Amino acid sequence: MKKVFFLLFFIVLTGLTGKSQIVIFHEDFETPSLDDSVTSTMVAVPNVKDWGVNTRLHHLPNSLKSDSCQVKASNSAYLTTQAFSTLGNTYVILSFSQICKVDFLDIATLEASADGGLTWSQLTMTNYMGTGQYGPNGNRFAANSYGNLWQPSTSTALPMNTWWRIESFDVSILLGNCANAKIRFKLQDGGPIGPNNNKGWYIDNLKITMAPSELIPPVITLLPGYPQGTLYSMGPFTIKAKITDQSGIDTAYIVYSLNNGPDDTIGMSKFPQDTMKGILPAVTDSDYVCWYIRAIDNSQAHNPARNPAATCISFTAYGGITFPFYDNFDVNTTLWTPSFGGTNTASKWEIGTPAYGTTNTAHSSPNSWDVNLTTVYADNAYCILTSPVFDFSSAVNARLSFWLNYDLEGSSYMYDGTRLEYTTDGTNYTTLGGINDPLGVNWYNGTISSSAQPGWGYQSGGWKQSKFKLSALNNALGQVRFRFVFTSDGSGTISGVSMDDWLITLPAPQEAAIDKIYLPVAAGCGLGMETVKIRILNNGLTPITSGLTASYKKSPTSAVVTENVPGTIAAGDSLIFTFATLVDLSTVGVDVLYNFKTWVSLPNDPNHGDDTLTKTIQSLFIPNAPGVTSSSITYGTSTIITANSLYPITWFDALTGGNVISNTASYTTPILYGMQVYFPMCTAPNGCISVRAKDTVYVSSPPPFDGASLSMPAPVSGFNL
């Protein structure tokens, strides 16, 4: 046993590391003292410890012994520490090495006592800090705690030194600032009687550490989008990370070097909650940057952490093409690169003036890109046209447009065609958008059978402009390229495809749009004063902080409702806005169709094409409840009751729920001996139902009882009455 109370060592350690921690209890079961700081029960054999020193298994260098116990038949065996004090320390950690080769139904658990062993509390999954199955096992260890490591399916398997696992429990809430604390290991027979050939529980290097504050370093989790690898952007570079610690974060910063020079630092700020953000400054073309994050928690120990733990994350920055960018392929003819997707080179993208079939002009003379300028394209074509690298690091909601002219094999079924793909890493490409994509205009008109991908096929009928909103590439840091991929099947070829006037632009600084009406609903029975809820987008380059209004009117002739939209919408972000003023969609007796319109207004917004949305709303009337007339009948008779309505009647036996008893206007009651209420409702042609009316049938009192008519039967001989 080793109890660590070396004050001088503690002071030196504190000065060197800033962590005021001390090992208050340590038992390694080594000679000469062996297991003198722990006490074992003796339930199996009188005067023989249930737990005993084991010389075959041991953990860590220079260790020769451990302590162990096999399950005792129908009993519980305990290994209990001597009492120790944690006064002045609120943070207490229990750690030990273990192999738990016991049956799953047996109970290998731990308990803590804050009163010298008078009462005990079981350690649960809330205390457990290890990686094994403890809580899911019912707050206990067993042979299955580490998957197949301890061979749970083979009870006779002999434990090996490679099986050791280090465990830890946070017992601060149980034993913090405690004068008379104890820990004990409990091994209880819980399944079939006895150990069932399992070798038992092995414990080594039992240690209890305490400190005035917690000693766990912060957890730093990098968020996607951080700079790494090859970047076609020269910054600035935003780095975000979730940094958490139970004591809070005192400081977080980025350590970086430029071109292997000396380290510099950039502070990080909260953005928001436990997310922190730092911005590396802009660099010059071909600069090499290496960086990592360091954080220090707010405990007395000031625990540090870094990510990556020992290395740094590096990137090399290159300048890409920025926006606006326009290429008519007439000035610089070498920016785009043609290539092949396979071994067939008979079809290829070429630059010049198209001169075959219906693809026989450039959109802006003299040049465009075309598949086989002067000849028909070939069967089984697979040719690619790749753009230069673009810098999207500062781009938000960039807009792409270009012109296409195509005449290809197909009709409603498209055999040959082209699609547009993009990459952010220069290697892995993704198809941009889908058929009739809402982010695009004239975007893909079908699935191309030769590629099984969406694309442009059949005939364009001349030059047509296609557009796409590149919000998927907002602030993209990678190597952004685009490529046109043209494919054809094994038979049938026509003129081909041409592309011209490629343009990427950025939106204005201030630009608001509306893209969804959440409420009111499109149709409903008995609509009344309804909530209006919309989603507003910031398609501009700068945050919207003021001046934004939202408006609606329920029909072309109704009054306009306009309200200020509070708050800030960051560039590329959205806001769900609910109007304070409700819209009246009520109707009586007839269905009403409203052409609902809503829009947003923002000063200096140059693009009004996306400011407005409309929605057709059908307000369906609810019919009045059927007319009824209460009736009175004689006791023990029935009657016919009738409900009056313009619409079909359904009768029920309850005001809500209940059973349908008739689907006609009239209903014949059963014989009644007391008052009864029936509930008719009606259903309008629009499917809306009325409330249920109450039709009451009153029943008269029963007739008086006449005892004079009764006769007494004569006695029967032989019976005593």
XYZ file of C-alpha atoms in Angstrom:
721
model
C 0.000 0.000 0.000
C 1.142 3.519 -0.783
C -0.558 6.579 0.629
C 0.714 9.783 -0.992
C 1.012 12.671 1.449
C 4.368 14.075 0.361
C 3.785 17.788 0.904
C 7.047 18.967 -0.653
C 6.453 16.869 -3.755
C 2.901 18.174 -3.914
C 4.060 21.813 -3.761
C 6.652 21.268 -6.476
C 4.137 19.418 -8.660
C 1.631 22.215 -8.212
C 4.161 24.818 -9.205
C 5.188 22.929 -12.319
C 1.800 21.934 -13.661
C -0.702 24.313 -12.081
C -2.831 21.330 -11.027
C -3.456 21.027 -7.278
C -4.048 17.273 -7.202
C -2.908 14.557 -4.833
C -3.180 10.769 -4.754
C -4.822 10.156 -1.378
C -5.021 6.374 -1.679
C -2.989 3.869 -3.710
C -2.900 0.091 -3.487
C -0.817 -1.925 -5.976
C -0.798 -5.266 -4.041
C 3.000 -5.472 -4.342
C 5.479 -6.583 -1.672
C 6.249 -6.049 1.068
C 2.854 -4.745 2.203
C 0.712 -6.644 -0.328
C -2.994 -5.912 0.333
C -2.744 -4.282 3.768
C -4.816 -1.182 2.841
C -7.882 -3.196 1.824
C -10.078 -5.615 3.735
C -11.700 -8.734 2.307
C -14.763 -10.572 3.531
C -14.434 -14.270 4.435
C -17.816 -15.732 3.537
C -16.724 -18.821 1.596
C -14.233 -20.373 4.021
C -13.885 -19.215 7.645
C -10.679 -17.227 8.270
C -9.781 -17.328 4.566
C -10.060 -14.106 2.553
C -12.489 -14.176 -0.336
C -10.177 -11.756 -2.153
C -6.554 -12.799 -2.388
C -3.287 -11.634 -3.953
C -2.740 -13.149 -7.402
C 0.749 -13.638 -8.840
C -0.166 -14.792 -12.353
C -1.894 -11.627 -13.577
C -0.630 -8.066 -13.068
C -0.794 -4.764 -14.906
C 1.663 -1.997 -15.862
C 5.504 -2.182 -15.908
C 7.267 -3.506 -12.798
C 4.005 -4.963 -11.500
C 4.042 -8.571 -10.289
C 0.752 -8.959 -8.430
C -2.951 -8.131 -8.398
C -5.943 -8.985 -6.220
C -8.704 -11.328 -7.343
C -11.884 -13.071 -6.292
C -14.018 -15.792 -7.822
C -17.817 -15.707 -7.385
C -18.830 -17.330 -4.089
C -21.851 -19.611 -4.273
C -24.999 -17.784 -3.131
C -22.916 -15.106 -1.420
C -21.443 -11.622 -1.817
C -17.701 -11.007 -1.452
C -16.455 -7.489 -0.666
C -13.052 -5.815 -0.973
C -13.103 -2.571 1.050
C -10.525 0.204 1.263
C -9.361 1.726 4.504
C -10.964 5.051 5.345
C -9.475 8.169 3.746
C -10.232 11.896 3.977
C -10.956 14.260 1.094
C -11.541 17.350 3.249
C -10.879 20.547 1.300
C -11.206 18.770 -2.017
C -14.406 18.700 -4.036
C -13.065 16.653 -6.946
C -12.437 12.919 -6.323
C -11.568 10.318 -8.961
C -11.395 6.547 -8.423
C -9.270 4.595 -10.904
C -8.109 0.994 -11.145
C -7.109 -1.712 -13.611
C -9.412 -4.692 -13.999
C -10.297 -7.943 -15.717
C -13.872 -9.005 -14.984
C -14.272 -12.591 -16.130
C -17.635 -13.290 -14.463
C -20.979 -14.529 -15.731
C -23.359 -11.906 -17.103
C -25.939 -12.642 -14.392
C -23.405 -12.236 -11.577
C -22.966 -8.763 -10.076
C -19.550 -7.069 -10.145
C -20.103 -3.501 -9.029
C -18.666 -0.739 -6.852
C -19.993 1.155 -3.868
C -18.931 4.283 -1.986
C -19.458 5.331 1.630
C -19.127 8.833 3.049
C -19.628 7.742 6.675
C -16.906 5.168 7.205
C -18.955 2.250 5.902
C -22.221 2.710 7.785
C -24.140 3.315 4.544
C -23.197 2.607 0.939
C -24.182 4.006 -2.456
C -23.728 2.052 -5.669
C -21.705 3.763 -8.404
C -23.819 4.238 -11.518
C -23.332 5.177 -15.135
C -23.438 8.860 -14.100
C -20.180 8.283 -12.225
C -18.562 6.070 -14.868
C -15.844 7.660 -17.017
C -14.557 4.534 -18.782
C -15.314 3.036 -22.178
C -16.732 -0.364 -21.195
C -20.284 -1.585 -20.747
C -21.139 -0.557 -17.180
C -24.390 1.412 -17.185
C -26.017 -0.668 -19.968
C -25.147 -3.816 -17.977
C -27.185 -2.540 -15.048
C -24.356 -0.552 -13.386
C -22.055 -3.549 -13.183
C -19.182 -5.179 -15.022
C -19.221 -8.643 -16.577
C -17.337 -10.694 -19.152
C -19.182 -8.834 -21.945
C -18.116 -5.350 -20.778
C -15.539 -5.048 -23.578
C -17.154 -6.997 -26.382
C -15.281 -10.216 -27.094
C -12.065 -9.188 -25.306
C -12.881 -11.213 -22.183
C -14.441 -14.056 -24.205
C -17.916 -13.937 -22.622
C -19.109 -16.926 -24.637
C -16.315 -19.191 -23.281
C -16.644 -19.427 -19.521
C -13.465 -21.542 -19.182
C -11.244 -19.030 -21.028
C -8.137 -18.202 -19.005
C -7.610 -14.439 -18.492
C -4.369 -13.018 -19.901
C -2.361 -9.898 -19.092
C -3.442 -8.464 -22.459
C -6.983 -8.310 -21.090
C -6.352 -5.521 -18.567
C -8.443 -2.372 -18.887
C -8.128 0.861 -16.932
C -11.337 2.193 -15.375
C -12.213 5.488 -13.715
C -15.195 6.843 -11.812
C -15.972 10.414 -10.800
C -17.085 10.030 -7.168
C -16.939 13.747 -6.363
C -20.650 14.025 -5.643
C -20.448 11.095 -3.207
C -17.053 11.578 -1.540
C -16.069 15.217 -2.126
C -14.979 17.111 1.026
C -15.528 13.988 3.127
C -13.669 13.098 6.366
C -14.348 9.361 6.471
C -14.664 7.925 2.974
C -14.435 4.338 1.743
C -14.729 2.438 -1.547
C -15.598 -1.243 -1.887
C -15.774 -3.784 -4.696
C -18.790 -6.080 -4.539
C -18.889 -9.490 -6.271
C -22.270 -11.172 -5.817
C -23.572 -14.486 -7.085
C -26.567 -13.439 -9.182
C -27.218 -16.238 -11.664
C -26.787 -20.007 -11.557
C -25.134 -20.857 -8.248
C -21.369 -20.434 -8.235
C -18.834 -19.073 -10.751
C -19.853 -21.438 -13.563
C -16.196 -21.924 -14.582
C -15.510 -18.155 -14.861
C -12.187 -17.229 -13.239
C -13.421 -14.124 -11.430
C -12.638 -10.452 -10.940
C -9.036 -9.148 -10.988
C -8.129 -5.725 -9.584
C -4.802 -3.855 -9.742
C -3.414 -0.331 -9.229
C -6.304 0.946 -7.133
C -5.959 4.708 -6.845
C -7.996 7.627 -5.494
C -7.028 11.135 -6.596
C -8.439 14.371 -5.195
C -8.172 18.068 -5.983
C -9.847 21.351 -5.005
C -11.278 21.585 -8.549
C -11.905 19.297 -11.513
C -8.930 18.103 -13.546
C -10.598 17.212 -16.821
C -9.296 19.273 -19.757
C -11.703 20.930 -22.180
C -13.100 18.985 -25.128
C -12.338 20.639 -28.474
C -14.359 19.436 -31.476
C -13.522 21.021 -34.802
C -16.552 21.909 -36.879
C -16.658 21.109 -40.608
C -15.353 23.692 -43.033
C -12.007 24.438 -41.404
C -9.061 25.130 -43.761
C -6.876 22.161 -44.677
C -5.084 20.682 -47.678
C -4.944 22.732 -50.869
C -7.153 25.830 -50.871
C -7.846 28.083 -53.789
C -8.477 31.041 -51.538
C -6.162 33.446 -49.769
C -8.438 34.087 -46.843
C -9.269 35.256 -44.284
C -9.998 31.754 -42.970
C -12.722 31.139 -40.392
C -12.194 28.299 -37.923
C -15.016 27.148 -35.648
C -14.965 24.585 -32.858
C -17.255 23.419 -30.072
C -15.219 23.828 -26.881
C -16.805 22.519 -23.701
C -15.803 21.985 -20.077
C -17.797 21.523 -16.876
C -16.005 24.534 -15.362
C -16.415 26.706 -18.445
C -13.745 28.035 -20.781
C -11.310 30.711 -19.637
C -9.346 31.140 -22.863
C -9.335 29.690 -26.372
C -7.044 30.676 -29.204
C -5.531 29.487 -32.475
C -1.795 28.917 -32.674
C -0.474 29.149 -36.248
C 2.719 29.530 -38.221
C 3.251 30.913 -41.716
C 5.728 29.209 -44.045
C 7.297 27.320 -41.096
C 8.052 30.576 -39.293
C 7.555 31.372 -35.599
C 4.187 30.707 -33.941
C 1.599 33.449 -33.664
C -1.824 33.416 -31.997
C -5.358 34.548 -32.787
C -7.989 34.735 -30.052
C -11.319 32.907 -30.375
C -14.699 34.294 -29.369
C -18.060 32.675 -28.637
C -20.269 32.160 -31.687
C -22.784 31.283 -30.157
C -23.149 29.222 -26.940
C -20.297 26.684 -26.750
C -19.162 27.294 -30.354
C -16.064 29.458 -30.627
C -14.702 31.179 -33.706
C -11.336 32.515 -34.727
C -10.247 34.026 -38.031
C -6.805 33.469 -39.507
C -5.635 36.520 -41.484
C -5.394 36.560 -45.257
C -2.205 35.219 -46.798
C -0.490 35.564 -50.148
C -0.435 33.134 -53.043
C 1.283 29.778 -52.273
C 1.662 30.469 -48.532
C 1.840 27.427 -46.228
C -0.055 27.640 -42.905
C 0.000 25.190 -39.987
C -2.425 25.678 -37.068
C -4.069 24.123 -34.012
C -6.518 25.209 -31.286
C -5.572 25.530 -27.628
C -8.133 26.011 -24.837
C -7.844 26.473 -21.056
C -10.756 25.828 -18.734
C -12.020 28.053 -15.934
C -11.228 25.714 -13.028
C -8.638 26.428 -10.348
C -6.377 23.954 -12.132
C -6.650 25.807 -15.476
C -6.641 22.511 -17.388
C -5.329 22.925 -20.949
C -6.260 21.058 -24.137
C -5.339 21.281 -27.793
C -6.649 19.907 -31.078
C -4.870 18.222 -32.777
C -3.231 16.804 -29.655
C 0.379 16.780 -30.910
C 0.498 17.953 -34.524
C -1.049 20.770 -36.523
C -3.472 21.076 -39.418
C -1.856 22.509 -42.516
C -2.980 24.053 -45.769
C -1.449 25.764 -48.767
C -3.375 28.730 -50.160
C -3.577 29.561 -53.834
C -5.505 32.329 -55.529
C -8.585 31.185 -57.473
C -10.776 33.136 -59.879
C -13.057 35.554 -58.033
C -16.363 37.103 -59.062
C -17.947 38.466 -61.117
C -16.463 36.219 -63.806
C -17.583 36.170 -67.427
C -16.116 33.955 -70.133
C -17.342 34.142 -73.729
C -14.444 31.891 -74.790
C -13.246 34.521 -77.257
C -10.379 36.126 -75.307
C -8.709 33.497 -73.125
C -9.238 30.149 -74.809
C -7.104 28.031 -72.457
C -8.946 28.333 -69.120
C -11.151 25.287 -69.722
C -9.814 21.751 -70.110
C -11.365 19.026 -72.313
C -10.830 15.368 -71.357
C -12.387 11.910 -71.625
C -14.173 9.721 -69.097
C -13.134 6.497 -70.811
C -11.152 5.141 -73.737
C -13.539 6.400 -76.448
C -11.982 9.567 -77.883
C -14.194 9.891 -80.965
C -16.290 12.588 -79.261
C -14.642 15.532 -77.537
C -15.319 19.090 -76.424
C -13.775 21.587 -78.837
C -13.575 25.402 -78.820
C -14.489 27.365 -81.940
C -17.548 28.058 -84.102
C -19.945 25.085 -84.203
C -20.647 24.006 -87.763
C -22.710 20.828 -87.842
C -26.448 20.261 -88.072
C -28.564 22.471 -85.850
C -25.641 23.301 -83.544
C -24.080 25.625 -86.090
C -23.522 28.959 -84.328
C -21.923 30.417 -81.234
C -24.177 32.370 -78.907
C -21.653 35.214 -78.895
C -19.355 34.973 -81.874
C -16.944 33.684 -82.708
C -16.344 30.915 -80.128
C -18.242 28.484 -77.979
C -17.468 25.026 -76.643
C -19.073 22.223 -78.668
C -18.961 18.422 -78.826
C -17.316 17.781 -82.212
C -17.464 21.208 -83.866
C -17.827 19.996 -87.472
C -19.038 16.407 -87.209
C -21.682 14.304 -85.541
C -20.862 12.992 -82.072
C -20.100 9.283 -81.795
C -21.827 6.368 -80.100
C -20.799 5.583 -76.506
C -19.398 9.074 -75.996
C -18.050 10.086 -72.598
C -16.314 13.452 -72.825
C -15.716 16.102 -70.173
C -15.126 19.866 -70.160
C -13.603 21.158 -66.878
C -13.558 24.765 -65.709
C -10.657 26.601 -64.076
C -10.517 26.859 -60.270
C -12.836 29.384 -58.634
C -12.511 31.083 -55.248
C -15.799 30.768 -53.346
C -14.315 31.495 -49.915
C -16.066 34.872 -49.697
C -18.973 34.081 -52.002
C -22.513 33.828 -50.682
C -25.413 32.884 -52.956
C -23.391 33.238 -56.130
C -25.414 32.889 -59.327
C -24.410 30.910 -62.363
C -25.714 31.285 -65.899
C -24.713 29.980 -69.333
C -26.274 29.269 -72.709
C -26.862 25.832 -74.235
C -27.877 24.685 -77.693
C -28.485 20.949 -78.154
C -30.042 18.510 -80.578
C -29.657 14.944 -79.296
C -31.146 11.498 -79.730
C -34.382 11.057 -77.814
C -37.833 12.431 -77.264
C -39.762 11.894 -74.051
C -37.142 9.194 -73.386
C -33.680 10.750 -73.546
C -30.791 8.566 -74.669
C -27.978 11.124 -74.972
C -27.307 14.274 -72.953
C -25.078 16.435 -70.804
C -25.022 17.392 -67.135
C -23.053 19.817 -64.950
C -21.007 18.649 -61.942
C -18.941 20.456 -59.323
C -16.145 19.638 -56.878
C -14.778 21.353 -53.789
C -11.645 19.222 -53.488
C -10.579 18.853 -57.111
C -11.263 15.109 -57.038
C -14.788 14.138 -56.040
C -17.555 15.506 -58.251
C -21.269 15.881 -57.512
C -24.083 16.512 -59.978
C -25.273 20.108 -59.589
C -29.014 20.146 -58.957
C -31.800 17.905 -60.173
C -34.519 17.849 -62.824
C -36.419 21.167 -62.818
C -34.475 22.121 -59.697
C -36.149 24.959 -57.714
C -32.761 26.678 -57.457
C -32.457 26.745 -61.230
C -34.048 28.005 -64.415
C -34.184 25.684 -67.448
C -32.338 23.146 -65.304
C -32.255 19.553 -66.581
C -35.273 18.330 -68.502
C -34.995 14.594 -67.852
C -32.929 11.542 -66.991
C -30.307 10.595 -69.580
C -30.363 6.827 -70.086
C -26.716 6.625 -71.209
C -25.564 7.949 -67.804
C -28.604 7.272 -65.575
C -28.135 10.868 -64.391
C -30.298 13.968 -64.711
C -29.310 16.229 -67.571
C -30.238 18.193 -70.656
C -31.452 15.954 -73.507
C -33.443 15.798 -76.755
C -33.821 19.320 -78.232
C -33.430 22.844 -76.881
C -34.917 24.502 -79.970
C -31.985 26.877 -80.268
C -29.903 28.696 -77.666
C -31.487 28.673 -74.186
C -30.096 30.231 -71.032
C -29.832 28.105 -67.875
C -29.387 29.603 -64.414
C -28.591 28.191 -60.978
C -28.238 29.605 -57.474
C -24.969 28.260 -56.039
C -25.919 28.417 -52.348
C -24.374 24.952 -51.826
C -20.996 26.608 -52.368
C -21.412 29.434 -49.863
C -17.944 30.239 -48.435
C -16.531 26.987 -49.851
C -12.808 26.792 -49.137
C -11.820 23.942 -51.410
C -10.720 23.683 -54.998
C -14.035 24.544 -56.675
C -14.361 23.509 -60.299
C -17.259 22.730 -62.609
C -17.414 20.272 -65.468
C -19.836 19.428 -68.261
C -20.150 15.673 -68.816
C -21.577 14.511 -72.167
C -22.609 10.876 -72.732
C -24.333 8.946 -75.510
C -25.614 5.402 -75.801
C -24.582 2.743 -78.297
C -26.690 3.846 -81.269
C -28.288 6.913 -82.777
C -26.562 10.296 -83.004
C -27.712 13.749 -84.158
C -26.077 17.197 -83.988
C -24.621 17.516 -80.467
C -24.426 20.180 -77.784
C -22.813 23.630 -77.533
C -22.137 25.855 -74.472
C -21.361 29.589 -74.417
C -21.227 32.735 -72.264
C -20.422 31.308 -68.820
C -21.146 33.834 -66.064
C -20.863 33.748 -62.262
C -21.994 36.807 -60.319
C -22.522 37.704 -56.680
C -25.736 39.171 -55.291
C -26.019 42.745 -54.167
C -24.990 43.700 -50.612
C -28.646 43.914 -49.557
C -31.099 41.432 -51.056
C -34.090 39.821 -49.350
C -36.268 37.019 -50.692
C -39.174 34.872 -49.545
C -39.193 31.169 -50.360
C -41.930 29.531 -48.275
C -45.376 30.178 -46.818
C -45.851 27.921 -43.794
C -49.238 29.288 -42.744
C -52.127 29.602 -43.493
C -52.752 26.039 -44.620
C -53.784 25.461 -48.235
C -57.280 24.261 -47.322
C -59.347 23.696 -44.209
C -62.815 23.479 -42.743
C -63.972 26.409 -40.684
C -60.918 28.609 -41.152
C -61.147 31.815 -39.165
C -58.571 34.244 -37.821
C -55.445 32.430 -38.999
C -51.712 32.890 -38.362
C -49.465 33.973 -41.244
C -45.939 32.506 -41.119
C -43.269 32.835 -43.850
C -39.561 32.146 -44.349
C -37.371 35.065 -45.397
C -33.942 34.559 -46.971
C -30.972 36.912 -47.015
C -29.567 36.435 -50.511
C -27.282 39.422 -50.111
C -23.642 39.704 -49.140
C -24.154 41.586 -45.863
C -26.415 41.038 -42.830
C -29.912 42.513 -42.904
C -30.190 44.508 -39.692
C -32.999 47.012 -40.320
C -35.468 48.363 -42.834
C -36.969 44.961 -43.734
C -40.751 44.733 -43.910
C -43.110 41.886 -44.727
C -46.588 42.283 -46.176
C -49.584 40.188 -47.155
C -53.083 40.441 -48.506
C -55.590 37.627 -48.734
C -56.988 38.600 -52.144
C -56.260 41.179 -54.847
C -58.917 43.565 -53.521
C -58.298 43.191 -49.781
C -56.307 45.565 -47.589
C -52.532 45.148 -47.315
C -51.029 44.228 -43.932
C -47.413 45.392 -43.498
C -45.191 44.765 -40.461
C -41.557 45.423 -39.599
C -39.317 42.343 -39.421
C -37.091 42.641 -36.322
C -33.717 41.054 -35.704
C -30.714 40.323 -37.883
C -30.487 37.880 -40.781
C -26.901 36.926 -41.577
C -25.803 36.659 -45.199
C -26.993 33.340 -46.611
C -29.205 32.678 -43.588
C -32.976 32.621 -43.177
C -35.588 33.785 -40.672
C -39.045 32.394 -39.982
C -41.330 35.377 -39.448
C -44.825 35.243 -37.945
C -47.111 38.226 -38.503
C -48.715 39.692 -35.424
C -51.854 40.474 -37.436
C -54.039 37.454 -38.136
C -55.759 37.031 -41.494
C -59.555 36.554 -41.573
C -60.353 33.530 -43.761
C -63.771 32.842 -42.293
C -66.751 31.962 -44.490
C -70.444 31.123 -43.975
C -72.474 28.859 -46.206
C -70.121 28.740 -49.198
C -66.521 27.778 -49.913
C -64.201 30.696 -50.662
C -60.971 30.590 -52.688
C -58.387 33.168 -51.626
C -55.427 34.135 -53.808
C -53.130 34.830 -50.880
C -50.027 36.912 -51.606
C -47.083 37.795 -49.369
C -43.903 39.726 -50.060
C -40.895 41.399 -48.447
C -39.386 44.835 -49.042
C -35.844 45.994 -48.338
C -34.232 49.299 -49.324
C -31.529 48.987 -52.003
C -32.628 45.471 -52.979
C -32.064 45.426 -56.755
C -33.663 42.036 -57.419
C -37.427 41.913 -56.988
C -37.950 38.652 -58.828
C -37.750 36.588 -55.615
C -39.492 38.962 -53.198
C -43.034 37.592 -53.607
C -44.903 34.321 -53.150
C -48.543 33.479 -53.744
C -50.652 30.649 -52.389
C -54.153 29.501 -53.191
C -56.104 28.949 -49.966
C -59.502 27.230 -49.909
C -61.619 28.155 -46.906
C -64.317 25.489 -46.604
C -67.582 26.307 -44.847
C -68.912 24.204 -41.983
C -72.645 23.464 -42.307
C -75.075 24.390 -39.580
C -76.169 21.655 -37.231
C -79.330 19.831 -38.361
C -82.672 21.116 -37.094
C -84.448 18.819 -34.621
C -87.697 18.848 -32.629
C -87.874 17.096 -29.309
C -90.766 14.607 -28.929
C -92.698 12.873 -26.174
C -93.894 9.268 -26.298
C -95.772 6.803 -24.094
C -93.805 4.559 -21.812
C -92.722 1.309 -23.542
C -93.185 2.548 -27.134
C -90.889 3.780 -29.931
C -91.033 6.728 -32.321
C -89.555 8.124 -35.528
C -87.410 11.222 -35.110
C -86.293 13.383 -38.035
C -83.414 15.839 -38.494
C -83.662 18.621 -41.072
C -80.723 19.767 -43.225
C -79.782 20.487 -46.840
C -77.047 17.895 -46.490
C -76.845 14.165 -45.667
C -77.563 13.251 -42.057
C -75.672 10.842 -39.800
C -77.102 9.852 -36.384
C -74.879 9.012 -33.379
C -75.550 7.691 -29.911
C -73.174 10.154 -28.222
C -72.311 13.854 -28.468
C -68.695 13.044 -29.353
C -67.286 9.767 -30.605
C -69.877 7.048 -30.120
C -71.459 4.784 -32.705
C -73.255 5.540 -35.959
C -76.880 4.404 -35.607
C -78.378 5.711 -38.859
C -77.378 7.383 -42.127
C -80.828 8.697 -43.060
C -82.728 11.838 -42.137
C -85.165 9.834 -40.010
C -84.404 7.343 -37.293
C -86.753 4.840 -35.629
C -85.921 4.503 -31.979
C -86.060 1.215 -30.098
C -88.781 0.753 -27.444
C -87.960 3.292 -24.763
C -88.624 3.166 -21.023
C -86.950 6.446 -20.171
C -85.730 9.714 -21.714
C -83.130 9.246 -24.488
C -80.996 11.765 -26.434
C -79.837 11.196 -30.028
C -77.230 13.252 -31.928
C -77.568 13.971 -35.650
C -74.943 15.784 -37.731
C -74.703 16.698 -41.416
C -71.892 16.562 -43.969
C -71.486 19.283 -46.608
C -70.370 18.439 -50.174
C -66.918 19.790 -49.328
C -66.500 17.077 -46.678
C -66.820 19.414 -43.689
C -69.127 18.253 -40.890
C -71.405 20.172 -38.578
C -71.526 19.998 -34.833
C -73.963 17.402 -33.535
C -77.448 18.510 -32.564
C -79.342 17.071 -29.582
C -82.701 15.427 -30.252
C -84.379 14.466 -26.962
C -87.168 11.877 -26.743
C -89.157 12.281 -23.537
C -90.899 9.141 -22.196
C -93.977 9.327 -19.972
C -94.148 7.698 -16.559
C -95.010 4.003 -16.388
C -98.728 3.142 -15.663
C -99.759 2.676 -11.958
C -99.429 -0.764 -10.441
C -102.791 -2.637 -9.889
C -102.381 -5.331 -7.200
C -106.080 -6.391 -7.315
C -105.508 -8.339 -10.450
C -102.978 -10.615 -8.810
C -104.081 -14.130 -7.559
C -102.483 -16.350 -4.911
C -101.753 -19.902 -6.167
C -103.231 -22.774 -4.143
C -100.867 -24.925 -2.047
C -99.640 -28.127 -3.598
C -100.009 -31.225 -1.461
C -96.793 -32.572 -0.044
C -94.960 -29.234 -0.007
C -94.531 -26.859 2.864
C -95.068 -23.294 1.744
